[in-house]
Amino acid sequence: MSRDPSLTLTDRRTLLAGTAAVGLAAALPGRANAQAKIAAPNIIKPGTLVMSINPTLPPLQFVDDRGQLQGMRVELGNEIAKSLGLTPEYVRIEFAAMVPGLAAKRWDMINTGIFWTEERSKLMYMVPYERAAISFLVARGNPLKIEKWEDLAGKAVSVELGGIEERRTREVDTMLKAKGLAGITIRTFNNFAEAFQALRAGQVQASTSIDATAMFWQGRGDFTRAVAGLFPQTATFAFANKTLAEAVVGSLNDLKKSGYYDQLFDRFGVLKIESDTFKIDGPGPA
């Protein structure tokens, strides 16, 4: 992919971080592990909570102009690690590699807002903590006048490979065809940075993301959020180890009681789960 000269330094760093074929681990200093509340074999690295993340979804998870991980999910992950007496460490990796990597014990936890599905809940221990819906971004100013999902008929749409956003885009394609309209040409990319770059370059007419990210890009003036609020769904943390999952549930409940959870979500404008308490949702691995 050629470099778009309109990209800011932040965009380029985000793009590079998101498209790296091999994840780069980034430990955050200053989180000394004095009294860890959980240890091996429930975590893969002593004194450390290793989390996978694809930092291409501002304001939830992204790389700033200094190359540092930022965003609501990063802040929440750091606070959870702190509450467990662990040092947070992040592995930057595309979403498609996250579930296999969790099963292979390359990281302890998926921290990328993975949406809950019944199928996934049988593969991992999933802990809901956030609600999100799907948006379609279009070129700034919405020159094609796309205002509802039916207006996507016959359009090319970019999306990250393997996530719920791809699945929902394919559902819209099916819905369009069921109404006798032209379907969507779906173009998948390794990560959202590449998908958004395709929209910026005019290779597609729309791009799929979650609402909070779409709002961020619209607020920056890069794109217009043409369609929003589709398929509202629950986002989760995911684990291979049940003991660790239960410990994180305890941390989240403590953060809720202290007010930290509500304050964080209010600051980023992210929807909270409807329940007042957190728990594992689903049976987990057989």
XYZ file of C-alpha atoms in Angstrom:
286
model
C 0.000 0.000 0.000
C 1.417 3.391 -0.968
C 1.683 6.103 1.668
C -1.085 8.682 1.686
C 0.550 12.108 2.081
C -2.528 13.335 3.964
C -1.840 10.967 6.839
C -0.667 12.609 10.035
C 2.265 11.281 12.032
C -0.258 9.720 14.411
C -2.031 7.988 11.535
C 1.227 6.588 10.190
C 2.348 5.286 13.548
C -1.074 3.717 14.054
C -0.969 2.159 10.613
C 2.492 0.730 11.195
C 1.525 -0.612 14.609
C -1.611 -2.208 13.302
C -0.120 -3.783 10.175
C 2.924 -5.372 11.760
C 2.934 -9.065 10.892
C 4.520 -9.973 14.196
C 3.176 -8.524 17.440
C 5.443 -6.291 19.469
C 5.222 -6.640 23.241
C 5.091 -3.368 25.148
C 5.429 -3.522 28.907
C 4.458 -0.447 30.861
C 7.091 0.583 33.433
C 6.371 1.782 36.893
C 3.884 -0.952 37.783
C 5.999 -2.836 40.275
C 4.767 -6.285 41.193
C 5.042 -6.381 44.970
C 2.139 -8.636 45.912
C 0.697 -10.385 42.878
C -2.757 -11.813 43.544
C -2.404 -14.444 40.835
C 0.526 -16.517 39.599
C 1.494 -19.449 37.365
C -0.050 -21.574 36.000
C -2.892 -19.068 35.770
C -0.745 -16.488 33.963
C 1.966 -17.154 31.397
C 4.637 -14.773 32.720
C 5.411 -14.222 36.426
C 4.174 -10.909 37.766
C 2.763 -9.851 34.380
C -0.634 -9.616 32.740
C 0.017 -10.152 29.022
C -2.753 -8.748 26.813
C -3.228 -8.832 23.051
C -4.461 -5.671 21.356
C -4.781 -4.242 17.848
C -4.162 -0.514 18.375
C -6.026 0.790 15.337
C -9.306 1.899 16.924
C -9.055 5.365 18.430
C -10.176 6.497 20.955
C -10.448 3.004 22.446
C -7.035 1.628 21.484
C -4.416 3.414 19.405
C -0.790 4.559 19.237
C -0.072 8.226 19.915
C 2.512 10.390 18.158
C 5.159 9.203 20.641
C 4.534 5.576 19.796
C 2.752 4.891 23.097
C -0.417 2.836 23.509
C -3.401 4.944 24.539
C -7.164 4.675 24.803
C -10.017 3.619 27.052
C -9.333 -0.115 26.784
C -5.634 0.409 27.484
C -6.405 2.471 30.583
C -8.877 -0.134 31.816
C -6.425 -2.975 31.154
C -3.716 -1.128 33.064
C -6.025 -0.572 36.036
C -7.055 -4.239 36.096
C -3.411 -5.313 36.064
C -2.644 -2.875 38.883
C -5.517 -4.244 40.971
C -4.100 -7.760 40.558
C -0.592 -6.649 41.521
C 0.677 -7.349 38.001
C 2.596 -5.388 35.386
C 0.580 -4.839 32.190
C 2.209 -5.930 28.954
C 0.686 -5.644 25.480
C 1.249 -7.660 22.330
C 0.231 -5.700 19.252
C -1.309 -8.114 16.779
C -4.046 -8.314 14.151
C -7.414 -9.490 15.406
C -7.454 -12.667 13.303
C -4.486 -14.038 15.304
C -5.889 -13.276 18.758
C -8.082 -16.306 19.467
C -5.501 -18.850 18.206
C -2.815 -17.004 20.181
C -4.885 -17.144 23.356
C -5.345 -20.893 22.948
C -1.591 -21.262 22.356
C -0.855 -19.298 25.576
C 0.895 -16.450 23.813
C -1.072 -14.013 25.998
C -3.327 -14.190 29.036
C -6.134 -11.968 27.880
C -7.646 -10.497 24.724
C -8.120 -6.783 25.321
C -9.568 -5.499 22.084
C -13.304 -5.360 22.720
C -14.017 -8.806 21.274
C -17.758 -9.140 20.780
C -19.637 -11.891 22.596
C -21.102 -14.697 20.506
C -22.363 -18.069 21.635
C -19.735 -19.792 19.518
C -16.889 -17.767 20.998
C -18.196 -18.256 24.549
C -17.523 -21.980 24.131
C -13.907 -21.365 23.108
C -12.926 -18.817 25.775
C -14.040 -17.406 29.109
C -15.683 -14.147 28.081
C -16.359 -11.274 30.495
C -18.704 -8.556 29.141
C -17.754 -5.017 30.131
C -18.795 -2.721 27.271
C -21.598 -2.218 24.736
C -21.042 -1.117 21.175
C -22.851 -0.913 17.858
C -21.747 -0.842 14.235
C -21.282 2.269 12.089
C -20.446 2.860 8.451
C -17.971 5.631 7.727
C -17.953 7.401 4.362
C -15.892 10.149 2.723
C -15.968 13.492 4.504
C -19.160 15.374 3.791
C -20.945 12.221 2.623
C -20.930 13.097 -1.092
C -22.863 9.922 -1.984
C -25.654 10.836 0.483
C -25.558 7.488 2.310
C -28.012 7.846 5.192
C -29.317 4.336 5.909
C -28.058 0.812 5.439
C -30.144 0.379 2.280
C -28.059 3.133 0.681
C -25.031 0.811 0.804
C -26.518 -1.265 -2.028
C -23.978 -1.700 -4.796
C -21.203 -0.031 -2.789
C -17.734 -1.342 -1.900
C -17.104 -1.496 1.859
C -13.788 -2.091 3.657
C -13.573 -3.936 6.978
C -11.061 -5.692 9.212
C -10.783 -9.419 8.556
C -12.225 -11.856 11.074
C -14.083 -9.605 13.494
C -17.746 -9.089 14.212
C -17.625 -6.006 11.990
C -16.942 -8.249 8.992
C -19.766 -10.567 10.025
C -22.205 -7.673 10.388
C -21.152 -6.227 7.037
C -21.954 -9.575 5.444
C -25.320 -9.551 7.216
C -26.101 -6.175 5.672
C -25.135 -7.630 2.296
C -27.629 -10.462 2.872
C -30.305 -8.021 4.033
C -29.872 -5.922 0.901
C -30.186 -8.914 -1.405
C -33.273 -10.106 0.500
C -34.897 -6.767 -0.361
C -34.052 -7.208 -4.037
C -31.245 -4.633 -3.912
C -27.665 -4.943 -5.093
C -25.311 -6.406 -2.522
C -22.091 -5.024 -1.051
C -18.626 -5.646 -2.442
C -16.824 -6.503 0.806
C -13.081 -5.896 0.893
C -11.283 -7.281 3.940
C -8.012 -5.984 5.382
C -5.625 -7.164 8.084
C -6.654 -4.360 10.433
C -8.781 -1.248 10.703
C -5.919 1.100 9.812
C -5.709 -0.517 6.391
C -9.509 -0.561 6.010
C -9.744 3.165 6.801
C -6.831 3.902 4.480
C -8.762 2.228 1.646
C -11.662 4.603 2.310
C -9.331 7.582 2.469
C -7.805 6.590 -0.859
C -11.195 6.206 -2.531
C -10.809 2.465 -3.075
C -14.150 1.864 -1.315
C -17.228 3.983 -0.672
C -17.633 3.065 3.012
C -15.851 1.375 5.889
C -17.271 -0.535 8.863
C -16.269 0.219 12.462
C -17.764 0.459 15.920
C -19.662 3.603 16.864
C -17.056 5.128 19.189
C -14.322 4.875 16.564
C -16.596 6.288 13.875
C -17.400 9.227 16.147
C -13.674 9.810 16.715
C -12.858 9.971 12.998
C -15.843 12.192 12.284
C -14.808 14.507 15.109
C -11.365 14.816 13.540
C -12.923 15.695 10.213
C -11.409 12.723 8.395
C -14.663 10.927 7.552
C -18.424 11.211 8.077
C -20.364 8.698 10.143
C -23.226 8.049 7.725
C -24.959 5.089 9.390
C -24.739 4.327 13.109
C -26.254 2.213 15.876
C -26.621 -1.030 13.915
C -26.500 -4.400 15.679
C -25.834 -3.194 19.262
C -23.815 -5.881 21.001
C -21.715 -6.665 24.061
C -17.922 -6.406 23.971
C -15.806 -8.557 26.278
C -12.414 -9.447 27.640
C -11.519 -13.043 26.793
C -9.376 -15.600 28.636
C -8.219 -19.182 28.298
C -7.777 -19.558 32.072
C -10.906 -19.514 34.246
C -9.091 -18.578 37.459
C -7.677 -15.475 35.789
C -11.063 -14.637 34.282
C -12.668 -14.825 37.730
C -9.931 -12.621 39.184
C -10.563 -9.999 36.510
C -14.303 -10.196 37.254
C -13.444 -9.347 40.855
C -11.285 -6.429 39.716
C -14.028 -5.059 37.484
C -16.575 -5.259 40.283
C -14.169 -3.384 42.572
C -13.593 -0.733 39.874
C -17.351 -0.375 39.502
C -17.823 0.118 43.257
C -15.022 2.690 43.413
C -16.535 4.732 40.580
C -13.522 4.275 38.299
C -15.420 2.232 35.692
C -18.251 4.767 35.337
C -15.885 7.735 35.236
C -13.691 6.131 32.582
C -16.597 5.195 30.316
C -18.243 8.596 30.740
C -14.979 10.332 29.808
C -14.728 8.377 26.547
C -18.462 8.356 25.814
C -18.599 4.555 25.705
C -21.760 2.618 26.578
C -21.630 0.596 29.802
C -23.053 -2.873 30.253
C -26.610 -2.911 31.582
C -25.832 -5.052 34.631
C -24.435 -3.518 37.814
C -22.052 -6.440 38.264
C -19.646 -8.346 36.031
C -19.452 -12.079 35.422
C -18.274 -14.701 32.955
C -20.916 -15.143 30.272
C -20.993 -18.607 28.703
C -19.583 -22.038 29.455
C -16.005 -21.471 28.403
C -13.783 -24.168 26.880
C -15.065 -27.735 27.129
